[in-house]
PDB file of C-alpha atoms in Angstrom:
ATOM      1  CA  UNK A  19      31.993 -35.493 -12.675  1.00 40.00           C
ATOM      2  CA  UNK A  20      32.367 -35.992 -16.664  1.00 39.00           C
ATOM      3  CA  UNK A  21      34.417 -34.258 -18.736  1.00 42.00           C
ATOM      4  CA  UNK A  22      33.467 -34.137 -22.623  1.00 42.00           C
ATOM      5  CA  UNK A  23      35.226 -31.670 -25.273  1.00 46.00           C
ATOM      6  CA  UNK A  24      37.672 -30.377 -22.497  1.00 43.00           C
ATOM      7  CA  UNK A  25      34.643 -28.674 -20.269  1.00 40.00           C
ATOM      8  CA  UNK A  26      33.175 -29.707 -17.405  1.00 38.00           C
ATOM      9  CA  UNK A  27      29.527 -30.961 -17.563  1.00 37.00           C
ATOM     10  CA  UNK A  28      28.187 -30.175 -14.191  1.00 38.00           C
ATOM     11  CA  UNK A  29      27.030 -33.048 -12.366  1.00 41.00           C
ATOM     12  CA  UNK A  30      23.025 -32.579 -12.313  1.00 32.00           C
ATOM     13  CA  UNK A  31      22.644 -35.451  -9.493  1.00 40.00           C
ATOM     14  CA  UNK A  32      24.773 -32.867  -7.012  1.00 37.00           C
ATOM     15  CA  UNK A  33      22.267 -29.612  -8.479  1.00 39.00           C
ATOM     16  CA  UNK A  34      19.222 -31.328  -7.721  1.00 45.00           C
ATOM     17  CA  UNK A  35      19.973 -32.652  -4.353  1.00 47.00           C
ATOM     18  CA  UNK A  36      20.900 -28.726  -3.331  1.00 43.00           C
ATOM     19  CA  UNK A  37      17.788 -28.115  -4.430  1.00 44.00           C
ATOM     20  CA  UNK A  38      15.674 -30.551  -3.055  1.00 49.00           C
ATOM     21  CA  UNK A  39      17.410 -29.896   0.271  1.00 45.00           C
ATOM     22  CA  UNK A  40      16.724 -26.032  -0.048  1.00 48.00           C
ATOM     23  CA  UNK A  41      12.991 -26.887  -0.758  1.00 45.00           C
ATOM     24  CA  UNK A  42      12.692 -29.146   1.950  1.00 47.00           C
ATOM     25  CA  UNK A  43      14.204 -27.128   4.910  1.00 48.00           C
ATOM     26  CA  UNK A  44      12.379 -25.308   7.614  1.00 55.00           C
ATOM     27  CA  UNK A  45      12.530 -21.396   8.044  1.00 71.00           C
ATOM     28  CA  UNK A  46      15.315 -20.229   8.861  1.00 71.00           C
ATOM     29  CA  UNK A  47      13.856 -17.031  10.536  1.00 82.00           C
ATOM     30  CA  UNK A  48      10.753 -14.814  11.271  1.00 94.00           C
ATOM     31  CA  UNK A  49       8.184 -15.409   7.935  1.00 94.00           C
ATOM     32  CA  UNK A  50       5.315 -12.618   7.485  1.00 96.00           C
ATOM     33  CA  UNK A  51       1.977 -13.798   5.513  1.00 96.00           C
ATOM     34  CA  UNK A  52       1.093 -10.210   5.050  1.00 95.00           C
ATOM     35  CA  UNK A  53       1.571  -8.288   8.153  1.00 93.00           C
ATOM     36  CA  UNK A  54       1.024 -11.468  10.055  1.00 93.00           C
ATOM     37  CA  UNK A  55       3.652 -13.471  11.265  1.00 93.00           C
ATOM     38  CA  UNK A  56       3.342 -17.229  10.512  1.00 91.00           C
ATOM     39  CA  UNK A  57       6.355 -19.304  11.222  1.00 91.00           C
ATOM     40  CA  UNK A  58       4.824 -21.729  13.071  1.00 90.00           C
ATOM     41  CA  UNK A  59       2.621 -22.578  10.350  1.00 91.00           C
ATOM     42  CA  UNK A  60       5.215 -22.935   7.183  1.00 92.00           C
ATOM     43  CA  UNK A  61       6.547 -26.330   6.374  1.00 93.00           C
ATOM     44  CA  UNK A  62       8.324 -25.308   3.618  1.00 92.00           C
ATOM     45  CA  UNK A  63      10.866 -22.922   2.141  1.00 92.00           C
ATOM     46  CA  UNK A  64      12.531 -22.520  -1.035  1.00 94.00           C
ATOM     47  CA  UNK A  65      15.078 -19.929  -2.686  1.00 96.00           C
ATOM     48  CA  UNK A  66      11.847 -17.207  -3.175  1.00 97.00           C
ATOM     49  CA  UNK A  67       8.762 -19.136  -1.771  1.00 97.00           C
ATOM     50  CA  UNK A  68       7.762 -20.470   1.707  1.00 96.00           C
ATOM     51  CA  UNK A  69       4.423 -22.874   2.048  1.00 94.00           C
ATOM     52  CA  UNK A  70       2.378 -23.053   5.302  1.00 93.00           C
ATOM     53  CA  UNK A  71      -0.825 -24.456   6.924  1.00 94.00           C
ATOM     54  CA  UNK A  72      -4.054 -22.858   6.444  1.00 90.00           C
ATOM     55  CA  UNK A  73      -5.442 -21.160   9.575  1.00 87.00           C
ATOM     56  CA  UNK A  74      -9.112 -22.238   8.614  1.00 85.00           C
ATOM     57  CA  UNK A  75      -8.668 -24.928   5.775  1.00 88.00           C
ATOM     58  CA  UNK A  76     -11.843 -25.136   3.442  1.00 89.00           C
ATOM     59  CA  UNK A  77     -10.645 -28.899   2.977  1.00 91.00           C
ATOM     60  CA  UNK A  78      -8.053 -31.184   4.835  1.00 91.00           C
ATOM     61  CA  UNK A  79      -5.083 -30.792   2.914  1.00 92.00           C
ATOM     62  CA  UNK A  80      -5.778 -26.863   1.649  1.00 94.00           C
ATOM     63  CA  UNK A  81      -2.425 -25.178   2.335  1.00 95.00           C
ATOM     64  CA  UNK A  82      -0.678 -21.666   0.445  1.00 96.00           C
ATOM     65  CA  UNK A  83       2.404 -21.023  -1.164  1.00 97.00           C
ATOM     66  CA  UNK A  84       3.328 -17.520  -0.658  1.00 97.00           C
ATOM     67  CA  UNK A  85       6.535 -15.708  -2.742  1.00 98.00           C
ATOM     68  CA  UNK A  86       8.799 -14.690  -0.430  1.00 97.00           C
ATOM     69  CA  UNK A  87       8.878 -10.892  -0.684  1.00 97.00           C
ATOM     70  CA  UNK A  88       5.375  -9.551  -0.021  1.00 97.00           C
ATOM     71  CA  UNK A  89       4.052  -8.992  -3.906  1.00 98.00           C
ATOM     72  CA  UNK A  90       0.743  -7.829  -3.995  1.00 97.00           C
ATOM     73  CA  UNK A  91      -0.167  -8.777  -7.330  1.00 98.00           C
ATOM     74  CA  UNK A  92       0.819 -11.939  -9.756  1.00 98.00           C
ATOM     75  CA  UNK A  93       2.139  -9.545 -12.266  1.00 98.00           C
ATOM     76  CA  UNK A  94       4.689  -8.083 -10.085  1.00 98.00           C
ATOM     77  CA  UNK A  95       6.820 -11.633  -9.855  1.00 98.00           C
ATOM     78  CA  UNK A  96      10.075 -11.591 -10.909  1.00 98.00           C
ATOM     79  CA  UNK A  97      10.272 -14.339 -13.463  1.00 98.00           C
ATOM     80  CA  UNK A  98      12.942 -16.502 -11.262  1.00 98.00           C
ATOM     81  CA  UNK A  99      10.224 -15.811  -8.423  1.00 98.00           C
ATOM     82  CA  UNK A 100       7.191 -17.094 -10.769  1.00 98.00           C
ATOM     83  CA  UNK A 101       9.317 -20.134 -11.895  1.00 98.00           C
ATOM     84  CA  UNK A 102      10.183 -21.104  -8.417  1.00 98.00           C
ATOM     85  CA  UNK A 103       6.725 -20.403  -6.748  1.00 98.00           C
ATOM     86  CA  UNK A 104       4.860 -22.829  -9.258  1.00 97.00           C
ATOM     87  CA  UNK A 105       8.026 -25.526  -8.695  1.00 97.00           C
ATOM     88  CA  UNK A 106       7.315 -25.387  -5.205  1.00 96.00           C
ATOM     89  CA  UNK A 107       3.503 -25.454  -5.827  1.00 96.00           C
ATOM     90  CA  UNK A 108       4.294 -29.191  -7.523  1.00 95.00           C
ATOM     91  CA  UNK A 109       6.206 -29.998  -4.945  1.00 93.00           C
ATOM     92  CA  UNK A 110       3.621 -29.438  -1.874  1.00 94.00           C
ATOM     93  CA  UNK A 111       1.220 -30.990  -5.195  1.00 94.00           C
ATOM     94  CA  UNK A 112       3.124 -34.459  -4.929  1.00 92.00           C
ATOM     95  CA  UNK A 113       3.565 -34.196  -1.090  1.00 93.00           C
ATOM     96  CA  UNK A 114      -0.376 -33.921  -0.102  1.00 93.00           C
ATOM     97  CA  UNK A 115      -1.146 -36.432  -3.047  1.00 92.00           C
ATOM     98  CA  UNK A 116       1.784 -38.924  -1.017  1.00 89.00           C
ATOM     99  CA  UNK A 117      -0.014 -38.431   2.373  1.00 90.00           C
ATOM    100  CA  UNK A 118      -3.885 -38.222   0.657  1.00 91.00           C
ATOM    101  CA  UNK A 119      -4.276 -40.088  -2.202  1.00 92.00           C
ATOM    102  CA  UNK A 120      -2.276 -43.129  -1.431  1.00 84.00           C
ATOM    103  CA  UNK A 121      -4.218 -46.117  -0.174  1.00 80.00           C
ATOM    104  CA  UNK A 122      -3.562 -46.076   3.178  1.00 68.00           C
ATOM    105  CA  UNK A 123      -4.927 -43.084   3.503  1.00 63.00           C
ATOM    106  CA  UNK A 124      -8.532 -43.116   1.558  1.00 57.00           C
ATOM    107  CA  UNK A 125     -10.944 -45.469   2.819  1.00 53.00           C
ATOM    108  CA  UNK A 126     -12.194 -48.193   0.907  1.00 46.00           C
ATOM    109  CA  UNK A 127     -14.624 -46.651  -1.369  1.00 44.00           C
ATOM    110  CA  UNK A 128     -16.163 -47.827  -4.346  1.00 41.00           C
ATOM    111  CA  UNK A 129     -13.707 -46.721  -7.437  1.00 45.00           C
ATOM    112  CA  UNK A 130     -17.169 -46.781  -9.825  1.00 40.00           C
ATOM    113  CA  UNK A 131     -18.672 -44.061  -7.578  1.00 44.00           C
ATOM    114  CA  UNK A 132     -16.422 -42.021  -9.287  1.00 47.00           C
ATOM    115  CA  UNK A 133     -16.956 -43.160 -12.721  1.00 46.00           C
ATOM    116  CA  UNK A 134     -13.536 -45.461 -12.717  1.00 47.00           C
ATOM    117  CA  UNK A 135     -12.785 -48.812 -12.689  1.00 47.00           C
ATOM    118  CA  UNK A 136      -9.957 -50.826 -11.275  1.00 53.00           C
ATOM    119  CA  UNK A 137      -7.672 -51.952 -14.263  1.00 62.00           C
ATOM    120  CA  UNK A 138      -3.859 -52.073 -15.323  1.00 70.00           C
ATOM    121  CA  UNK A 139      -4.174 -48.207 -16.291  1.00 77.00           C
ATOM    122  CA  UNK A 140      -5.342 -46.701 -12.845  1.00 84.00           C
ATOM    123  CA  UNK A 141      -2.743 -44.273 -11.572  1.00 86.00           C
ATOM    124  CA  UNK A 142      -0.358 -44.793  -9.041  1.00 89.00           C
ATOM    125  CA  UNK A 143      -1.382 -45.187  -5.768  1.00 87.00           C
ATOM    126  CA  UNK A 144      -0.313 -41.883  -3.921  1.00 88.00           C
ATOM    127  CA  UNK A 145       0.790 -40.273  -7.253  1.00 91.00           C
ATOM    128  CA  UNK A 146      -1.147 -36.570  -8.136  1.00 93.00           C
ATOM    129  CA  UNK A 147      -2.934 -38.638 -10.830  1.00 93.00           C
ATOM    130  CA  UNK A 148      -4.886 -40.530  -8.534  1.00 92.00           C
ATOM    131  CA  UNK A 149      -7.077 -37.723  -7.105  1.00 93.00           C
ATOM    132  CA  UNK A 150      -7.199 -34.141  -8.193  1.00 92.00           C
ATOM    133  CA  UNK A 151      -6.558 -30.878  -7.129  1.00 94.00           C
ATOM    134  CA  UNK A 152      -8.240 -27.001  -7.049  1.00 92.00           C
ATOM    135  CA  UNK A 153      -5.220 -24.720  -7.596  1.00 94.00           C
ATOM    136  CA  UNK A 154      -6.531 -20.788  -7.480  1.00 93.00           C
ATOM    137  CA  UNK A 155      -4.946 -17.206  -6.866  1.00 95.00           C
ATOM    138  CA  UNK A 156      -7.536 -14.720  -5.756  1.00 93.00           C
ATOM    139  CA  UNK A 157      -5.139 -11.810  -7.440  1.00 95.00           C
ATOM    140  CA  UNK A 158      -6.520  -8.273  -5.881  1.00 93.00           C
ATOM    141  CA  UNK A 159      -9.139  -7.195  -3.971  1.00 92.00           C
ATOM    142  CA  UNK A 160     -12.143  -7.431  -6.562  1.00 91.00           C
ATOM    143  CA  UNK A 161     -11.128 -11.289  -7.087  1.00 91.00           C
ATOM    144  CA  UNK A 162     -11.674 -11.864  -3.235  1.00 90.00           C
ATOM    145  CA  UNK A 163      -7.863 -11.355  -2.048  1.00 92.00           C
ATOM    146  CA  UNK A 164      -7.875 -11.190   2.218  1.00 91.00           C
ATOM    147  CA  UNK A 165      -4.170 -10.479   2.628  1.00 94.00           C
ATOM    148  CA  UNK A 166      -2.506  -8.501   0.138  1.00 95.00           C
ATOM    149  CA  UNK A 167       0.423 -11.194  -0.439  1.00 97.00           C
ATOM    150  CA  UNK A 168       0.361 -12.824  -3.768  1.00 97.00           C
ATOM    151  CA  UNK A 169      -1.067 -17.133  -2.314  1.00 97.00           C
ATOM    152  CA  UNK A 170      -1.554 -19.549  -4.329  1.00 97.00           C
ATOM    153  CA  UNK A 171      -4.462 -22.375  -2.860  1.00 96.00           C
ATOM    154  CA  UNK A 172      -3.998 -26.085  -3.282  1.00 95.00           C
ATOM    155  CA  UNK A 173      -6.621 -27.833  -2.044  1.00 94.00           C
ATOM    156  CA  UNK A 174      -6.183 -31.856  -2.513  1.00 94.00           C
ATOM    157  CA  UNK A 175      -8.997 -33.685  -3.857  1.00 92.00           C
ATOM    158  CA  UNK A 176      -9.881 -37.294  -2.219  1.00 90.00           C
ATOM    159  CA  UNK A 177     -11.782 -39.337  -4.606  1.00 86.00           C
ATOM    160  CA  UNK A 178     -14.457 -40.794  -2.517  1.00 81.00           C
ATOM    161  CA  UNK A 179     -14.443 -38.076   0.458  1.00 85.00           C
ATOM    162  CA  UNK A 180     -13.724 -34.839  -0.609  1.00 80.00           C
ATOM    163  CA  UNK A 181     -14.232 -34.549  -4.088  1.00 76.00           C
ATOM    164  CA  UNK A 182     -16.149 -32.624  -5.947  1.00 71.00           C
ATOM    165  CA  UNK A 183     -20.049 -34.061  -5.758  1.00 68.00           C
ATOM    166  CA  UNK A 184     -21.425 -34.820  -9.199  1.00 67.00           C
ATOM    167  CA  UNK A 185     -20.769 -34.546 -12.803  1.00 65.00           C
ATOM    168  CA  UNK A 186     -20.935 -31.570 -14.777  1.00 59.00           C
ATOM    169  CA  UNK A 187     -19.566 -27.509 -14.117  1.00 57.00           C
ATOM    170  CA  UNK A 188     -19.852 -25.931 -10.744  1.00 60.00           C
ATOM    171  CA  UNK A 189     -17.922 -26.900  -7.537  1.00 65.00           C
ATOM    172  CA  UNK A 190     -18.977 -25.548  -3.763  1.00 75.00           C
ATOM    173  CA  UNK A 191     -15.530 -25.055  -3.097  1.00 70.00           C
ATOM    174  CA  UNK A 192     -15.412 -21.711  -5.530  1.00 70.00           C
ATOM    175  CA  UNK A 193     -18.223 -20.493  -3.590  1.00 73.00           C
ATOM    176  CA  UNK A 194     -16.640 -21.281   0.365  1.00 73.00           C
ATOM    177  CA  UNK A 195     -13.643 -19.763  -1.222  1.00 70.00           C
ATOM    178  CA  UNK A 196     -15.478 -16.409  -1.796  1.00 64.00           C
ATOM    179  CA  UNK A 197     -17.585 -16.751   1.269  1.00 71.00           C
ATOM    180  CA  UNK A 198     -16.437 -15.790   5.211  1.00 72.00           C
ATOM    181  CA  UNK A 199     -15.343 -19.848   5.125  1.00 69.00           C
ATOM    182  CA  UNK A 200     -12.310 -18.819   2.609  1.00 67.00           C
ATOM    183  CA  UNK A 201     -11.214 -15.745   4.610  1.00 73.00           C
ATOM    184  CA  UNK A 202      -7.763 -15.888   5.089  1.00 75.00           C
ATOM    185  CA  UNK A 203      -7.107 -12.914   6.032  1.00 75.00           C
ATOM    186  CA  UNK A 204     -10.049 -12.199   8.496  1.00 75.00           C
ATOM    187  CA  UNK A 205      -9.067 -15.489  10.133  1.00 76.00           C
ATOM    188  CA  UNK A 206      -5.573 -14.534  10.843  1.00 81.00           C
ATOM    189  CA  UNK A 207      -7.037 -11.028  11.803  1.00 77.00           C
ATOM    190  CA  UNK A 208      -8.951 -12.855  14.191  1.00 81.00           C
ATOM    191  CA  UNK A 209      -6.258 -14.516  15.587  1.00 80.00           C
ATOM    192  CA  UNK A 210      -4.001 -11.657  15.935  1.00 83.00           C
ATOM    193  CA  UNK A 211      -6.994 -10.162  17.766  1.00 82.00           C
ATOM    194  CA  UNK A 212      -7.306 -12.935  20.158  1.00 83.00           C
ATOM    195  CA  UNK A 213      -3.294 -12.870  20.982  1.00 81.00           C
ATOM    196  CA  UNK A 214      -3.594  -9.117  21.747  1.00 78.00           C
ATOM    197  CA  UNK A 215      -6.806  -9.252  24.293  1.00 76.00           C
ATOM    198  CA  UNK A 216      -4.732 -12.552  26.224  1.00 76.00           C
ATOM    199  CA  UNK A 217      -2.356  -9.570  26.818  1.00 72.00           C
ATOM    200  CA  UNK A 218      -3.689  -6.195  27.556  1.00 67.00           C
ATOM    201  CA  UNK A 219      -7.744  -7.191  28.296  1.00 70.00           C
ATOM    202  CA  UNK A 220     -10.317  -6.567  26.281  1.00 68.00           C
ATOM    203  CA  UNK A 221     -11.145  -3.177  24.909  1.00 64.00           C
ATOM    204  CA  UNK A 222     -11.981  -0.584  27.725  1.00 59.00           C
ATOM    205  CA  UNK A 223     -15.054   0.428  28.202  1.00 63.00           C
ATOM    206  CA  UNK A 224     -16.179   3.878  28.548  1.00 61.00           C
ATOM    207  CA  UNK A 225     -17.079   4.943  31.626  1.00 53.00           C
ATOM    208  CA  UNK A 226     -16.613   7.769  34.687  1.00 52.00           C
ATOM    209  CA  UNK A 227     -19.080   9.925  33.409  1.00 52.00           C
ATOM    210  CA  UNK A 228     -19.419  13.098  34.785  1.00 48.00           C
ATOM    211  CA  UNK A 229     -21.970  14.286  36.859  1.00 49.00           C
ATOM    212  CA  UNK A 230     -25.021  16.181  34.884  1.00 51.00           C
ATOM    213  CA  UNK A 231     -24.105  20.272  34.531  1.00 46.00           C
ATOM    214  CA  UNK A 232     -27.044  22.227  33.788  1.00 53.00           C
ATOM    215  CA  UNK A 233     -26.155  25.017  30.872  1.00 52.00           C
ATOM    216  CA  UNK A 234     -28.082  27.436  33.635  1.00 53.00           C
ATOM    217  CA  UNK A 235     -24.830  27.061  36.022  1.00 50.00           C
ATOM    218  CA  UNK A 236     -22.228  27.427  33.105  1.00 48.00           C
ATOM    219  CA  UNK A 237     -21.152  30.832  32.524  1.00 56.00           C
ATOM    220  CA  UNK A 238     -18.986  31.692  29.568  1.00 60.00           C
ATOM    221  CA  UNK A 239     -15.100  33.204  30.471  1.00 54.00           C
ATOM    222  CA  UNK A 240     -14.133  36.181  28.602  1.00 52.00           C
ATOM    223  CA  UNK A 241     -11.472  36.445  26.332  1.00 48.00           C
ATOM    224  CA  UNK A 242      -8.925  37.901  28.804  1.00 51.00           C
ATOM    225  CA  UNK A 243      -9.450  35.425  31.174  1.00 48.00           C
ATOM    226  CA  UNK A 244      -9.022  32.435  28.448  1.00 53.00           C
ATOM    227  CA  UNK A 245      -5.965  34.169  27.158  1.00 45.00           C
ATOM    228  CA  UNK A 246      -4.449  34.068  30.694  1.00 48.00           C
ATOM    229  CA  UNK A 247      -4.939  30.522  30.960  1.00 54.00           C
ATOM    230  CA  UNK A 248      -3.341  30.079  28.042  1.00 67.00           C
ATOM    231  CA  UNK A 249      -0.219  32.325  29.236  1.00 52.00           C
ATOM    232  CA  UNK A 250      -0.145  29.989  32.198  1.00 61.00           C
ATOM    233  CA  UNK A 251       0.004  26.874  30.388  1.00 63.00           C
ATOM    234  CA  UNK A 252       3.007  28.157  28.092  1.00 54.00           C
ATOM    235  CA  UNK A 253       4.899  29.084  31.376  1.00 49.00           C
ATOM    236  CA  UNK A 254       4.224  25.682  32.400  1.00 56.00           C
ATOM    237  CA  UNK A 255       5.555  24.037  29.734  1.00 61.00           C
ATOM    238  CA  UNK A 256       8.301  26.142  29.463  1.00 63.00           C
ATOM    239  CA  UNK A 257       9.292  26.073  33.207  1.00 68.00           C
ATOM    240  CA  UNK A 258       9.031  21.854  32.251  1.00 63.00           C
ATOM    241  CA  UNK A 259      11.435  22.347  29.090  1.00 65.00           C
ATOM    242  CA  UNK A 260      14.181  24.155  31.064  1.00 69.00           C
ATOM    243  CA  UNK A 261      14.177  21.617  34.095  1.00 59.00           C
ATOM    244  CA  UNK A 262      14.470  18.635  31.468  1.00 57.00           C
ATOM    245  CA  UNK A 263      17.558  20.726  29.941  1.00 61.00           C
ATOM    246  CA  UNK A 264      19.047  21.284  33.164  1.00 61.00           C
ATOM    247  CA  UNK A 265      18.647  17.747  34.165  1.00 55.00           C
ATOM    248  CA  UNK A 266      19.917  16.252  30.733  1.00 55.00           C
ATOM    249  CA  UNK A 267      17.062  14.430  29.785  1.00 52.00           C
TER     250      UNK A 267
END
């Protein structure tokens, strides 16, 4: 700790390891994507964000970072919610550029298929700089939004395996990412589906039909007679209510 001019200068080292910890730690408790529950699938959680595994990835590597409170739309952020879901958005950015772009983990293509050459200036090996990245909200409906939970996409690009094919504007990924491929929610729909029918069956089936009645052999009741079925169902149910009084129930 320093002192300087007789106050305390907090000691920045202790801050950021709090936070790194916080950022790094596992959830604590049930987290909903939506209506769907998905703790299995986060790896990280922060102050107001959680991260987690993609159901049906587009790309190896294409994960979400979800606020933690269930916003709908971008705009309704908090701006201490914004700030930390795009910190933790460069943190999962430098984690999948450790584990994707470093050279252990890229295979040994050529670095002028891309257009580079090896030299003194080439990015670090396993830093963000040395692939790229497709970071996208779908915000509402009309923009293609599944699950009505404010995610942003990150989708690591490998130079040399999953990057995008070609110079020049236009990338496939846009287009899976609008298609039933990028449908986040329908997936996890899907799955909750699937967890359901393990435990009650499938959906019945109709069935038991009765046996044909021609309209010849149906006669039509009279009033008096329908009103004293009805007289007998009220006694019914009211013979029912005072035994469930006089029982307690």
């Amino acid at each position: 700790m320093f002192r300087r001019g007789g106050s305390t200068i907090l000691n920045f080292t202790v801050t950021s390891a709090v936070l790194k910890r916080n950022m790094s730690s596992g959830p604590a408790g049930p987290i909903y994507f939506g209506p769907f529950e998905v703790t299995p699938q986060v790896f990280l959680t922060t102050t107001h964000s959680f991260a987690l595994v993609n159901l049906k990835p587009l790309l190896p590597g294409h994960v979400l970072i979800c606020p933690r409170k269930p916003h709908r739309r971008l705009t309704d952020l908090t701006a201490p919610e914004l700030t930390d879901l795009f910190q933790a958005v460069q943190r999962v950015q430098r984690m999948l550029a450790r584990h994707y772009f470093s050279s252990s983990a890229t295979s040994n293509s050529s670095s002028e298929q891309n257009g580079t050459k090896d030299d003194k200036d080439a990015p670090a090996d396993g830093s963000p700089e040395a692939g790229s990245f497709n970071i996208a909200i779908q915000d509402g409906v009309e923009a293609g939004q599944t699950v009505s939970h404010v995610h942003v996409h990150v989708i690591p690009r490998i130079r040399g395996a999953t990057a995008k094919e070609g110079p020049g504007p236009g990338d496939q990924i846009y287009e899976s990412m609008a298609a039933e491929e990028g449908n986040v929610g329908g997936a996890l729909w899907d799955r909750e589906v699937k967890k359901l029918r393990s435990k009650i069956g499938d959906r019945p089936k109709p069935g038991g039909s009765f046996p044909s009645i021609e309209d010849s052999e149906r006669h039509p009741r009279s009033a008096e007679e329908m009103e004293a079925e009805a007289k007998l169902f009220r006694s019914v149910l009211k013979q029912m209510g005072d035994a469930e009084s006089g029982s307690g129930q």
